mmCIF file of C-alpha atoms in Angstrom:
data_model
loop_
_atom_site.group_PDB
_atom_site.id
_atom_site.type_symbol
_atom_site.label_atom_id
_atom_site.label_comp_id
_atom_site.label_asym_id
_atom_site.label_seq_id
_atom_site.Cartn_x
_atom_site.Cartn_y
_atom_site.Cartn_z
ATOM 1 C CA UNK A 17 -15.537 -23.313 4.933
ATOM 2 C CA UNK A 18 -12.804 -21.085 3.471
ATOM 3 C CA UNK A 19 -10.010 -20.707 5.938
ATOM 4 C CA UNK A 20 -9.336 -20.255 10.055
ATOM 5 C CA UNK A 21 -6.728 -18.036 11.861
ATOM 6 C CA UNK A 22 -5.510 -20.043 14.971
ATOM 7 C CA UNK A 23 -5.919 -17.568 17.981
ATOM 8 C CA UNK A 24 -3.203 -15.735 19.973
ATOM 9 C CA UNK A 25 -2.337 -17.444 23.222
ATOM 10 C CA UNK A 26 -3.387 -14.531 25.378
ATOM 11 C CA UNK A 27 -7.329 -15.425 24.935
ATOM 12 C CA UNK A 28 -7.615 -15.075 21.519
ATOM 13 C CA UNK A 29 -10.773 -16.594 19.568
ATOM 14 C CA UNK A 30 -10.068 -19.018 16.691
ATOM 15 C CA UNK A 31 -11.584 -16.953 13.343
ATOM 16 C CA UNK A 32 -13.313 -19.325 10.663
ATOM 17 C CA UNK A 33 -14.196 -17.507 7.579
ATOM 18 C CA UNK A 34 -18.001 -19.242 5.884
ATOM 19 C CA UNK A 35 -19.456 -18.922 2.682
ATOM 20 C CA UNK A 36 -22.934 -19.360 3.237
ATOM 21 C CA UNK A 37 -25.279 -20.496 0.040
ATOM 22 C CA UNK A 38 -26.407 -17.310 -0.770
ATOM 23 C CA UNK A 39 -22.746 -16.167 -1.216
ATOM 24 C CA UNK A 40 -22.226 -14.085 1.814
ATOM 25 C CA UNK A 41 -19.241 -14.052 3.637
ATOM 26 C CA UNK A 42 -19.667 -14.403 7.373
ATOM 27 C CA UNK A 43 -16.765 -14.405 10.045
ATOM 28 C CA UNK A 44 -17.549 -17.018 13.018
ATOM 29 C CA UNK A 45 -15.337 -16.918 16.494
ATOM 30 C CA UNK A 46 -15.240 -19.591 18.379
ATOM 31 C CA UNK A 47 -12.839 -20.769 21.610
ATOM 32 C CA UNK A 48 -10.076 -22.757 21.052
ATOM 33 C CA UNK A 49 -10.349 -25.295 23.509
ATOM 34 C CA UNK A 50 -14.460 -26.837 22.527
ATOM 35 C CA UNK A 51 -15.275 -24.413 19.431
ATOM 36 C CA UNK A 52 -18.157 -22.999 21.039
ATOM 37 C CA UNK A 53 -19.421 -20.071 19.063
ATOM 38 C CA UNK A 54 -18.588 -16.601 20.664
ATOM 39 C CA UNK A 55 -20.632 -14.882 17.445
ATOM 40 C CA UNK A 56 -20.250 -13.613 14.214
ATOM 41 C CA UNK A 57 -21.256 -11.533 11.708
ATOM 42 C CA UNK A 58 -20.710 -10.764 7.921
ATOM 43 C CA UNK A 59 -17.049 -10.687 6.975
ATOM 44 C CA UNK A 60 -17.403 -6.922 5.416
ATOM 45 C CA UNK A 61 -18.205 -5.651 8.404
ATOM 46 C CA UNK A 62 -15.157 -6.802 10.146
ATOM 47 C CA UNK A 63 -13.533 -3.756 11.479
ATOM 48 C CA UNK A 64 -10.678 -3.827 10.722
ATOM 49 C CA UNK A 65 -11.895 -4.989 6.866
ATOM 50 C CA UNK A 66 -13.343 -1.592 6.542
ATOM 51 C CA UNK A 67 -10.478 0.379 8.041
ATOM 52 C CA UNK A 68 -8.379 -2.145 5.970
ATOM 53 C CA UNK A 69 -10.895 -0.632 2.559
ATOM 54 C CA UNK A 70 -11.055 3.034 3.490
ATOM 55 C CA UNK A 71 -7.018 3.145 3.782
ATOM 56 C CA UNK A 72 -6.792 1.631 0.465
ATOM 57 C CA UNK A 73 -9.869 1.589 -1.945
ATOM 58 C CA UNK A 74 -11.913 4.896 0.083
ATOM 59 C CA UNK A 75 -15.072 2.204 -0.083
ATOM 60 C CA UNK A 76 -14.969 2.796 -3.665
ATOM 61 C CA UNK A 77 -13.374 -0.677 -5.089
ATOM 62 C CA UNK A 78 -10.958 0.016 -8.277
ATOM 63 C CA UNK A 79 -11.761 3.602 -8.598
ATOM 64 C CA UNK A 80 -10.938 4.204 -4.930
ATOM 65 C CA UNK A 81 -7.657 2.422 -5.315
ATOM 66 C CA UNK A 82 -6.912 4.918 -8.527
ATOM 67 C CA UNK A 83 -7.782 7.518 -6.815
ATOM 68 C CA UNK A 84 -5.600 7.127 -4.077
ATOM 69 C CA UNK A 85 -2.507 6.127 -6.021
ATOM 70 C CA UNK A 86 -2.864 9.067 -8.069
ATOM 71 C CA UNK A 87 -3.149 10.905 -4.971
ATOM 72 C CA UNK A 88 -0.017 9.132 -3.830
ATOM 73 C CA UNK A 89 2.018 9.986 -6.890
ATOM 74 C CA UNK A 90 1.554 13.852 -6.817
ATOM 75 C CA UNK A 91 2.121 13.669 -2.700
ATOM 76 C CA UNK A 92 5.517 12.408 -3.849
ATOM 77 C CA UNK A 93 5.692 14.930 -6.806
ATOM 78 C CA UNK A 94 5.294 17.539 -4.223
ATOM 79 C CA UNK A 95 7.499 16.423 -2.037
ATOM 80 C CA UNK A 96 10.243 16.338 -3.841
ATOM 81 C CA UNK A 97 9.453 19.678 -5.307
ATOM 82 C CA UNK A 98 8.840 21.265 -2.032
ATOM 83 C CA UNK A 99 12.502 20.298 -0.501
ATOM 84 C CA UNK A 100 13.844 21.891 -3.855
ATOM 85 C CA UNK A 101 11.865 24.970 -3.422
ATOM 86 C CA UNK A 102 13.352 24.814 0.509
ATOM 87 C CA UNK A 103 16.787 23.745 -0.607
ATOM 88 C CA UNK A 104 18.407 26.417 1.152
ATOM 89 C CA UNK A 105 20.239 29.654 -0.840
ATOM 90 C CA UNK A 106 22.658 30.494 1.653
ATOM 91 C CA UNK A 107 24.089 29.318 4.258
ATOM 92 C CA UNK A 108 21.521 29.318 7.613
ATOM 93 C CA UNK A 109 20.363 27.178 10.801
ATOM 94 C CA UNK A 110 17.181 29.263 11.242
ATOM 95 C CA UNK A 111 14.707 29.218 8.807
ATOM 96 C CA UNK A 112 16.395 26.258 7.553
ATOM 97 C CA UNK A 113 16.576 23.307 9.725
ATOM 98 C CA UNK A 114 14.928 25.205 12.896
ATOM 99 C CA UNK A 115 11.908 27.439 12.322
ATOM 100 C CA UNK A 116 12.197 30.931 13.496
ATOM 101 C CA UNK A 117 9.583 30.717 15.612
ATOM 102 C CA UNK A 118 10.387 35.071 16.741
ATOM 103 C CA UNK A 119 9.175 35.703 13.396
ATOM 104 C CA UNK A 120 5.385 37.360 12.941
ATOM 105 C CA UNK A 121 2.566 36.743 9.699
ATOM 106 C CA UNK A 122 3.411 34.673 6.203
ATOM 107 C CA UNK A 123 6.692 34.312 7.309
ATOM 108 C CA UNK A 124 6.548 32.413 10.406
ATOM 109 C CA UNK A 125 3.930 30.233 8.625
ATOM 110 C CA UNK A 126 6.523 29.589 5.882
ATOM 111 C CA UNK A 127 8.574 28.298 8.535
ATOM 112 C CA UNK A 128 6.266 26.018 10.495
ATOM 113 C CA UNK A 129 5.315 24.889 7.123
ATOM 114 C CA UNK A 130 8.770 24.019 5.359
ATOM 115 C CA UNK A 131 10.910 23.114 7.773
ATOM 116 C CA UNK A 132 9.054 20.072 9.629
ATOM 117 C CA UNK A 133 7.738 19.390 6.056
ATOM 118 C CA UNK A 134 11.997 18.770 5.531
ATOM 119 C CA UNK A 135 12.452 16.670 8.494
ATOM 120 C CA UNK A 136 9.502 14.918 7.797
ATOM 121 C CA UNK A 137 10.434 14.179 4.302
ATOM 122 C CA UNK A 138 12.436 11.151 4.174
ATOM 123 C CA UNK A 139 9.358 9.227 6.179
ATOM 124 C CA UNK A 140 6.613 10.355 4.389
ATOM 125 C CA UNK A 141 8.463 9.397 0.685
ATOM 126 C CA UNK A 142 9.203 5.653 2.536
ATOM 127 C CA UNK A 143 5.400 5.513 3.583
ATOM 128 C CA UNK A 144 4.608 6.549 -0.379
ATOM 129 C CA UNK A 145 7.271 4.153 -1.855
ATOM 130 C CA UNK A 146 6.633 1.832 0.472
ATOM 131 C CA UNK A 147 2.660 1.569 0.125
ATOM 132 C CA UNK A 148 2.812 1.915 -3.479
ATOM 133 C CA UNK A 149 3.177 -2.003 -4.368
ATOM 134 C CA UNK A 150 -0.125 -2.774 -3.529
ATOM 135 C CA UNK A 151 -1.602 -0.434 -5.373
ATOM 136 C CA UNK A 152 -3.953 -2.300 -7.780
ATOM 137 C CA UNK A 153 -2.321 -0.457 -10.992
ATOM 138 C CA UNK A 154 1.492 0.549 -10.000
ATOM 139 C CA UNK A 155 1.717 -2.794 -8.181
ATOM 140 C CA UNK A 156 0.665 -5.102 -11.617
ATOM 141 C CA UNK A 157 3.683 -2.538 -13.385
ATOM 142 C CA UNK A 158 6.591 -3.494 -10.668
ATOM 143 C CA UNK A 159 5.567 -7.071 -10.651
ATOM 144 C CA UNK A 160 6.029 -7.326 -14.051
ATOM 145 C CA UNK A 161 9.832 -6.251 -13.303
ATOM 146 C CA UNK A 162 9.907 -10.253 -12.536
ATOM 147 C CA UNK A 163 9.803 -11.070 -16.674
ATOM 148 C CA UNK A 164 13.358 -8.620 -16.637
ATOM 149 C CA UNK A 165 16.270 -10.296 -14.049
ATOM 150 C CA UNK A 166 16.291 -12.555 -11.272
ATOM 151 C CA UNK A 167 16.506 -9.647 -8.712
ATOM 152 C CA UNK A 168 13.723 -8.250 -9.655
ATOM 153 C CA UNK A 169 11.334 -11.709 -9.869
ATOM 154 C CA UNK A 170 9.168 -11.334 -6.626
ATOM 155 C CA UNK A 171 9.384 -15.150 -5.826
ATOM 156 C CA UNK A 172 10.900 -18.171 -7.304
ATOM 157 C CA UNK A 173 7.604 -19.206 -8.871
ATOM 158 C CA UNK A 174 6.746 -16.184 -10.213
ATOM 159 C CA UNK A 175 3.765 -15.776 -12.053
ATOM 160 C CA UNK A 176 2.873 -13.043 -14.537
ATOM 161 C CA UNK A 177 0.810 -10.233 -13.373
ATOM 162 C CA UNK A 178 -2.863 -10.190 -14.340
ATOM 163 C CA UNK A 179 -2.560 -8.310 -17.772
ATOM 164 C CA UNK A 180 -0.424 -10.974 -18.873
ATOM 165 C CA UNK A 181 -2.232 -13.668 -17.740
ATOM 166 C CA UNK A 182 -5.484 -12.379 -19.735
ATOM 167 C CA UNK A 183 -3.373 -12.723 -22.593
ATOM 168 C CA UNK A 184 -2.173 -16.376 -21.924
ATOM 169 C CA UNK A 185 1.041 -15.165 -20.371
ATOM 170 C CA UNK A 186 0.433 -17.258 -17.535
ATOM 171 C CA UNK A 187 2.533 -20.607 -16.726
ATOM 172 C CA UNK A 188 0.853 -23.493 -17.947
ATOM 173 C CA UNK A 189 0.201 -25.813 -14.983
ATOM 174 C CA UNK A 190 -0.516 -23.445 -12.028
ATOM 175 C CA UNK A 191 -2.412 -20.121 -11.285
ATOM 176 C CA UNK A 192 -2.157 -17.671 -9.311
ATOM 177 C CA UNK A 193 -3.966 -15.399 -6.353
ATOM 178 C CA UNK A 194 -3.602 -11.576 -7.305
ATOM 179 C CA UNK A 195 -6.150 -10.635 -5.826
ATOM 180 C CA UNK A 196 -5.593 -11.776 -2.126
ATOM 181 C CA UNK A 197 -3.960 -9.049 0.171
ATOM 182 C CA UNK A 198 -3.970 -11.345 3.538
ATOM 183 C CA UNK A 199 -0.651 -13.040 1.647
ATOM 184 C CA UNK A 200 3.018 -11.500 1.537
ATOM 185 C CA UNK A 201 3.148 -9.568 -2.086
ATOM 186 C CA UNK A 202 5.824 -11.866 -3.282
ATOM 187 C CA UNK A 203 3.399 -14.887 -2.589
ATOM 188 C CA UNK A 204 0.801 -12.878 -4.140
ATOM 189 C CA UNK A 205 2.681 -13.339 -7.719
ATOM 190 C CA UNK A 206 3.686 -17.008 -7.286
ATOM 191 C CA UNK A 207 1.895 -19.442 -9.485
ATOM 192 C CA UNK A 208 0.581 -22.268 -7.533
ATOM 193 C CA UNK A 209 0.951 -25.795 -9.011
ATOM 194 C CA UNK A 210 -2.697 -27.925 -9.526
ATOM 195 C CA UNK A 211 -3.428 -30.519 -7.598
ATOM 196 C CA UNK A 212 -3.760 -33.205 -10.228
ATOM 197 C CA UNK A 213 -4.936 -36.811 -9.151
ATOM 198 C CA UNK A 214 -6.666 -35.435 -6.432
ATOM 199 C CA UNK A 215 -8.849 -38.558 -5.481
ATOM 200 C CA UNK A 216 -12.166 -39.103 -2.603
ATOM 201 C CA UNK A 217 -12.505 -36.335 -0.451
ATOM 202 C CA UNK A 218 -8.885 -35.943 0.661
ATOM 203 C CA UNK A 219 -7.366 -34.713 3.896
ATOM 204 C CA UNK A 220 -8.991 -33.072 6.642
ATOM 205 C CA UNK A 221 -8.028 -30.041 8.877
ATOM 206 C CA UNK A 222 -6.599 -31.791 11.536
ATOM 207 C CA UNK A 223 -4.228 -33.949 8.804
ATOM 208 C CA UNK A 224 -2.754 -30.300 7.573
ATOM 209 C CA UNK A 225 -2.966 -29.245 10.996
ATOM 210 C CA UNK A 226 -0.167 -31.984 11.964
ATOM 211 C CA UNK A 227 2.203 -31.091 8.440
ATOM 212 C CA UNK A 228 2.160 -27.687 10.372
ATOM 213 C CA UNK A 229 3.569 -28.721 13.359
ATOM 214 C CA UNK A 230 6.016 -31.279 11.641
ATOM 215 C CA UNK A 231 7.180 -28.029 9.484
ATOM 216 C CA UNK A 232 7.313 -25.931 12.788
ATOM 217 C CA UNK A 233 4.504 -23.790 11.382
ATOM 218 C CA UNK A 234 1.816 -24.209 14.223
ATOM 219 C CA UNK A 235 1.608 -20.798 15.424
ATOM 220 C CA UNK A 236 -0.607 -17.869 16.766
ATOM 221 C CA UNK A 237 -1.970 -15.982 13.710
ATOM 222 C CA UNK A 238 -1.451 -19.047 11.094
ATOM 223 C CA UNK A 239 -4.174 -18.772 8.704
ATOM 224 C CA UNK A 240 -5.219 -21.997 6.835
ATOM 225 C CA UNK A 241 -7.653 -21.310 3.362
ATOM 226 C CA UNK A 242 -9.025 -24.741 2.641
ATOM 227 C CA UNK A 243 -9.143 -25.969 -0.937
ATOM 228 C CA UNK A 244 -12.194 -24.780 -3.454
ATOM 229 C CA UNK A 245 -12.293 -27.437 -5.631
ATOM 230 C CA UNK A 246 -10.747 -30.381 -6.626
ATOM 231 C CA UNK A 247 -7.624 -29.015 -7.934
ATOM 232 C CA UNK A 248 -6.624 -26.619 -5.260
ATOM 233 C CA UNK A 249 -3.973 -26.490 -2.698
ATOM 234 C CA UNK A 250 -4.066 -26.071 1.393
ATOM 235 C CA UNK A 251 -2.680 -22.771 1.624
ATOM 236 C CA UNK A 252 -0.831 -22.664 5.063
ATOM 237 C CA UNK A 253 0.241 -18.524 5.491
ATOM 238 C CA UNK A 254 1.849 -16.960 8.298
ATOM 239 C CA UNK A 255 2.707 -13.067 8.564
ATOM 240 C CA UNK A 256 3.911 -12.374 11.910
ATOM 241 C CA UNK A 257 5.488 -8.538 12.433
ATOM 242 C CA UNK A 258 9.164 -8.988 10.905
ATOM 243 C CA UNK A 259 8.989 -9.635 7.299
ATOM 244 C CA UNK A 260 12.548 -12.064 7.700
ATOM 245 C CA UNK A 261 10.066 -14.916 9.266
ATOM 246 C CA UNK A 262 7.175 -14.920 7.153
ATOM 247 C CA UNK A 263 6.193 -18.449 5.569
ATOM 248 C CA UNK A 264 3.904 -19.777 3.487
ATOM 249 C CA UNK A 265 3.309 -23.947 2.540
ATOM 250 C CA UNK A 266 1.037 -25.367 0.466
ATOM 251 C CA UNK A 267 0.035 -29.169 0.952
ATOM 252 C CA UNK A 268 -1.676 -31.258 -1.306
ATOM 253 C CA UNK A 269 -5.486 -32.228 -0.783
ATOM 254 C CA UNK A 270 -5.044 -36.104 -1.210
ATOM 255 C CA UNK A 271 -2.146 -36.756 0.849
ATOM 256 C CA UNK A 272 -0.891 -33.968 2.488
ATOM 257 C CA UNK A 273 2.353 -33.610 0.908
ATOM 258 C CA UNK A 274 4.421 -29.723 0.960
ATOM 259 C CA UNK A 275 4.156 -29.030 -2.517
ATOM 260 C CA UNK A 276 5.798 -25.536 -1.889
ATOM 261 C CA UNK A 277 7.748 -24.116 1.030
ATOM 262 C CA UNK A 278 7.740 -20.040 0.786
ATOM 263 C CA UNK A 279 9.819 -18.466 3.029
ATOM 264 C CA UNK A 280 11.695 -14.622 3.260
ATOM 265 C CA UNK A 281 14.937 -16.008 2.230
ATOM 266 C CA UNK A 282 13.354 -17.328 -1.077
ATOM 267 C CA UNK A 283 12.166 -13.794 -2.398
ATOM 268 C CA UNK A 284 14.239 -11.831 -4.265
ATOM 269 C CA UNK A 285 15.648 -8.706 -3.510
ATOM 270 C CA UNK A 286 13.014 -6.847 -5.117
ATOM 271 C CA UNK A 287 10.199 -9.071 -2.965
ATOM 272 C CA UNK A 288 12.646 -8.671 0.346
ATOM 273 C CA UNK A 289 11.982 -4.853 -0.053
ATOM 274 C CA UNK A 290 8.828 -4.934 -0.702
ATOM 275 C CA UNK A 291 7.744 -7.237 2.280
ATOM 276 C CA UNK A 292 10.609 -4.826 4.751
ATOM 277 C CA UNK A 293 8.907 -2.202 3.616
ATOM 278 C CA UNK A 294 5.030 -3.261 3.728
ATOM 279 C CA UNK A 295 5.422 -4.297 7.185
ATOM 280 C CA UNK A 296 7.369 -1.054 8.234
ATOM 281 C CA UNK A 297 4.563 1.073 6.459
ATOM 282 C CA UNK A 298 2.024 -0.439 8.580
ATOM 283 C CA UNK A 299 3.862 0.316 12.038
ATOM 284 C CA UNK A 300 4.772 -3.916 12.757
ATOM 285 C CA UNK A 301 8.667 -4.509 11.735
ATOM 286 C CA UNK A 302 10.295 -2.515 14.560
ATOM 287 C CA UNK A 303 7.166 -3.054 17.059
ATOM 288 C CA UNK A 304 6.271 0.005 18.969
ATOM 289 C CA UNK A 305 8.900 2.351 18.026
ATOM 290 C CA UNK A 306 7.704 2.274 15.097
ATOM 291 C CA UNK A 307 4.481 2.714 15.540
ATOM 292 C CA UNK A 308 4.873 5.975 16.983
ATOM 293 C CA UNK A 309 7.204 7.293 14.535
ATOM 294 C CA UNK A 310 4.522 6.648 12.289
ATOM 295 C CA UNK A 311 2.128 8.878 14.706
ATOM 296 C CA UNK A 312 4.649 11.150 14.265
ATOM 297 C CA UNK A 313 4.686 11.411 10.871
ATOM 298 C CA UNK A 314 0.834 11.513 10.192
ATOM 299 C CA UNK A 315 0.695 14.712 12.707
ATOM 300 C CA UNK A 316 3.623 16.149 11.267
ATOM 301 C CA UNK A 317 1.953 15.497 7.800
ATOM 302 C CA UNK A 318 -1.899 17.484 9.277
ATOM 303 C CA UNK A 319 0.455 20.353 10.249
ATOM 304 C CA UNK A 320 2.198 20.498 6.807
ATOM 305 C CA UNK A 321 -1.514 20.452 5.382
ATOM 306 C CA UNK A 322 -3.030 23.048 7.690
ATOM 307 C CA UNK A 323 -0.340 25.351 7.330
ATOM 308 C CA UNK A 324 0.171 25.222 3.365
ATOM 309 C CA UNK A 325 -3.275 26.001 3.249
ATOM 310 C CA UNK A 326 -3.323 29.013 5.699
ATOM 311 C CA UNK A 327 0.064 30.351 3.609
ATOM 312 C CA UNK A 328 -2.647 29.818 0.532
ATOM 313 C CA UNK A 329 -5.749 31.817 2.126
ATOM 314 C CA UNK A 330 -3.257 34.620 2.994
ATOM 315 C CA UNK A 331 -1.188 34.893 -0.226
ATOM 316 C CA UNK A 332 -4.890 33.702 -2.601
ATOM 317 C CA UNK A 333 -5.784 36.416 -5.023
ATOM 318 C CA UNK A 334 -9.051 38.490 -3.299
ATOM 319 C CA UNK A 335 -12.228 36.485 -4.888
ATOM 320 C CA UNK A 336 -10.574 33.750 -6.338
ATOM 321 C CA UNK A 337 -9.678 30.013 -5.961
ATOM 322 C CA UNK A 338 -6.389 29.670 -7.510
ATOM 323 C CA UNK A 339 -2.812 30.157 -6.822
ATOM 324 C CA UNK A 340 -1.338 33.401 -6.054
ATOM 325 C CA UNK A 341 -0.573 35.396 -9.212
ATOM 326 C CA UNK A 342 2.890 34.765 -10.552
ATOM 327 C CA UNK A 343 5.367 37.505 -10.066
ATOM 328 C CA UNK A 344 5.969 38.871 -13.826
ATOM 329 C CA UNK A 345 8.106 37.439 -16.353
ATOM 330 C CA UNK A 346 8.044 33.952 -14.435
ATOM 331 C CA UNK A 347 9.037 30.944 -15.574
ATOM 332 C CA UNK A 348 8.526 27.730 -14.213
ATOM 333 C CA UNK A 349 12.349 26.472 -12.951
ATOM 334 C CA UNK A 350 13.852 23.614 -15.327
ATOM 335 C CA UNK A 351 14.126 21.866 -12.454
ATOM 336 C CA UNK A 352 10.914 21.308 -11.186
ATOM 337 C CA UNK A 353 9.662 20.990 -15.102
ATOM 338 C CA UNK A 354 12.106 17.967 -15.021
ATOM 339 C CA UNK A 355 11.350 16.412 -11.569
ATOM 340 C CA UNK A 356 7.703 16.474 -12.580
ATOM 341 C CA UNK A 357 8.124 14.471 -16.182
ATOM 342 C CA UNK A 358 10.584 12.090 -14.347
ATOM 343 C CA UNK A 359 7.924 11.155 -12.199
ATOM 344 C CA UNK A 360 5.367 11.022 -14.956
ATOM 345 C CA UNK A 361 7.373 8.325 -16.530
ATOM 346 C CA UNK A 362 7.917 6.598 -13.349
ATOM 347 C CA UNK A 363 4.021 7.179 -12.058
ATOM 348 C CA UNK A 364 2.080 6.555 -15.119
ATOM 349 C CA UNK A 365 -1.494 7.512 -13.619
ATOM 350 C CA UNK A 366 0.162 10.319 -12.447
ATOM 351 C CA UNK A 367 1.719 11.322 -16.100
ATOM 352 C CA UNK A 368 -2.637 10.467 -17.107
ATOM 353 C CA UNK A 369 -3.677 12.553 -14.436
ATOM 354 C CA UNK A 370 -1.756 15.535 -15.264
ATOM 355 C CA UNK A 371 -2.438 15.466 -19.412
ATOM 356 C CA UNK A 372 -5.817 15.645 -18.311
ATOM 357 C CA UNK A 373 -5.304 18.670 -16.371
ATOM 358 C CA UNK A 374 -3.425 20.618 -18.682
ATOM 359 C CA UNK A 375 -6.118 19.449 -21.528
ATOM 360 C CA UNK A 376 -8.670 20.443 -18.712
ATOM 361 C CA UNK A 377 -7.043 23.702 -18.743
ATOM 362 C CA UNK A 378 -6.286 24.332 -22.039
ATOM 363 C CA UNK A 379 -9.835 23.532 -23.390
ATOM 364 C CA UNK A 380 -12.145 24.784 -20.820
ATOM 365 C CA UNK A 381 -10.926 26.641 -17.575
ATOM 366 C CA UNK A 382 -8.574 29.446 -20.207
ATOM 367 C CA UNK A 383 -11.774 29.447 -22.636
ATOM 368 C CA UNK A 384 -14.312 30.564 -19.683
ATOM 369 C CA UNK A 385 -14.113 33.362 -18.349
ATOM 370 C CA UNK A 386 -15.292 33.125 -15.333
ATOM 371 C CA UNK A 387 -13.350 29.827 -14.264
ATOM 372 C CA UNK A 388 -10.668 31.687 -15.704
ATOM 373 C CA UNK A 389 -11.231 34.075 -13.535
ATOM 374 C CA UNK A 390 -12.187 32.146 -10.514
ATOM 375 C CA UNK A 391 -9.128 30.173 -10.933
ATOM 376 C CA UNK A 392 -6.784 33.137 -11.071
ATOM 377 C CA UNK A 393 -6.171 32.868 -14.897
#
């Protein structure tokens, strides 16, 4: 046994998580009131465990979580460069803030494409910011932000990201869970004490069952991972919608004393953003509202897609793949050159990402002629 999710009260099924002896992972669902066994089936196949890993890995485990912060990095790289390319000139409603919609050809599709792209903006750079702390490589970077200033140390126990710890940078006396995305991020760089003395077999379920409704924790969605080994914690975690309750205890094995008490208004103000903004990102903190806001955003975002690329098939050179061919005497605008290498810094598989480009560029697509060609070279 691993852990259980106490059910909702409208009906729910309580959710044990198994590890069987081969080592697969099976989900079992049982009713609350006599545990009978609704089914089950293997814990990967959970569905919302695969939405859960196409959204953030693409099925692919590290490489798909690369991929898509990379992906995330230039979406905000071109974001920012596409409101400066709309910033308007002169002074204008239409065209502007309201697309023209009398207009005919590239022109009207330069409107539908720029101006909701510019009201859709500010949501789509939260939902990049926002989502970027669980990426598996930008995340381990802003963690280690906790080393620098009590602001910026996720949780009062804070614990060094993985990198450090593989170098022995990690507290002597605890560890840590990196690794588990079911708990807050804060939590999820808090090093957890041992439980040293541990004697017999220790405490049951219903034992920490009781601590959690003497700490007023006893509620639907609290998820309880049982101790590994001898000289593990109970974990007691719950994650309701708003961020400000979430809560996390850990109890000791032999007695069932609350070694730790992790609540919102212990983060810092670096994990208090994070957490507000995790749980806005996925469409909980503000409840419906916000859900469809986000709706709103993800169509806005497919019509910003569809029509860059018609404005591309119209304004591609005849025969070729690449961008439309620059206008003589162009330059790229200082501007943009300096918004890019800002974010570089700032996105560091996104600075990787584009050396190889240019390199890619450089060394084989200008020495080809036909992908130079092809390309619009």
């Amino acid at each position: 046994m691993t852990s259980v999710v106490l059910p909702e009260p409208s009906g729910g099924s309580t959710e044990w998580a198994l590890r069987i002896p081969s080592g697969e992972e099976r989900a079992v669902f049982t009713t609350p009131c006599d545990a009978r066994v609704l089914g089950s089936l293997q814990s990967d196949f959970c569905l919302m465990t695969i939405v859960s890993t196409i959204y953030g890995q693409l099925m692919l485990g590290r490489v798909g979580d690369t991929l898509v912060e990379v992906a995330a990095c230039w979406a905000f790289v071109l974001l920012i460069t596409g409101v400066y390319l709309w910033w308007p000139r002169q002074a204008g409603l239409l065209g502007t803030l309201v697309p023209r919609l009398s207009l005919k050809g590239r022109p009207l599709w330069r409107d539908l494409h720029a101006v909701p792209a510019f009201w859709n903006a500010i949501f789509v750079g939260f939902l990049i910011l926002s989502g970027l702390p669980w990426a598996g490589f930008w995340g381990e970077q802003l963690a280690k932000l906790g080393t620098v200033s009590h602001m910026t140390t996720p949780s009062p126990n804070f614990s060094a990201p993985p990198s450090l710890a593989a170098l022995g940078a990690e507290p002597a006396g605890g560890h840590a869970h990196h690794d588990d995305t079911t708990i807050p991020w804060a939590v999820r760089h808090a090093t957890v004490p041992y439980a040293s003395g541990t004697a017999g077999n220790g405490i049951k379920l219903p034992r920490v069952m009781q601590v959690a409704r003497q700490q007023d924790l006893m509620k639907p969605g609290l998820k309880i991972d049982f101790p590994l080994d001898q000289t593990q914690l109970w974990r007691l975690s719950w994650v309701p919608d708003r961020a400000q309750e979430q809560r996390t205890l850990y109890v000791h094995p032999r007695d069932g004393q609350v070694m730790q008490d992790l609540s919102f208004d212990k983060y810092s103000a670096l994990g208090k953003a994070v957490e507000f903004g995790v749980m806005t990102h996925v469409g909980r903190q503000f409840g419906l509202i916000n859900q469809l806001i986000c709706v709103l955003v993800c169509l806005l975002t497919v019509l910003i897609a569809v029509t860059g690329l018609v404005m591309w098939w119209q304004r591609r050179p005849r025969g070729k793949l690449g961008a439309p061919e620059l206008p003589p005497a162009f330059r790229i605008p200082a501007t943009v050159t300096a918004i890019t290498l800002i974010c570089a810094v700032i996105f560091p598989l996104l600075g990787a990402s584009l050396l190889i480009v240019l390199l890619l560029d450089y060394l084989v697509i200008a020495r080809i002629q036909r992908l130079r060609y092809a390309f619009g070279n």
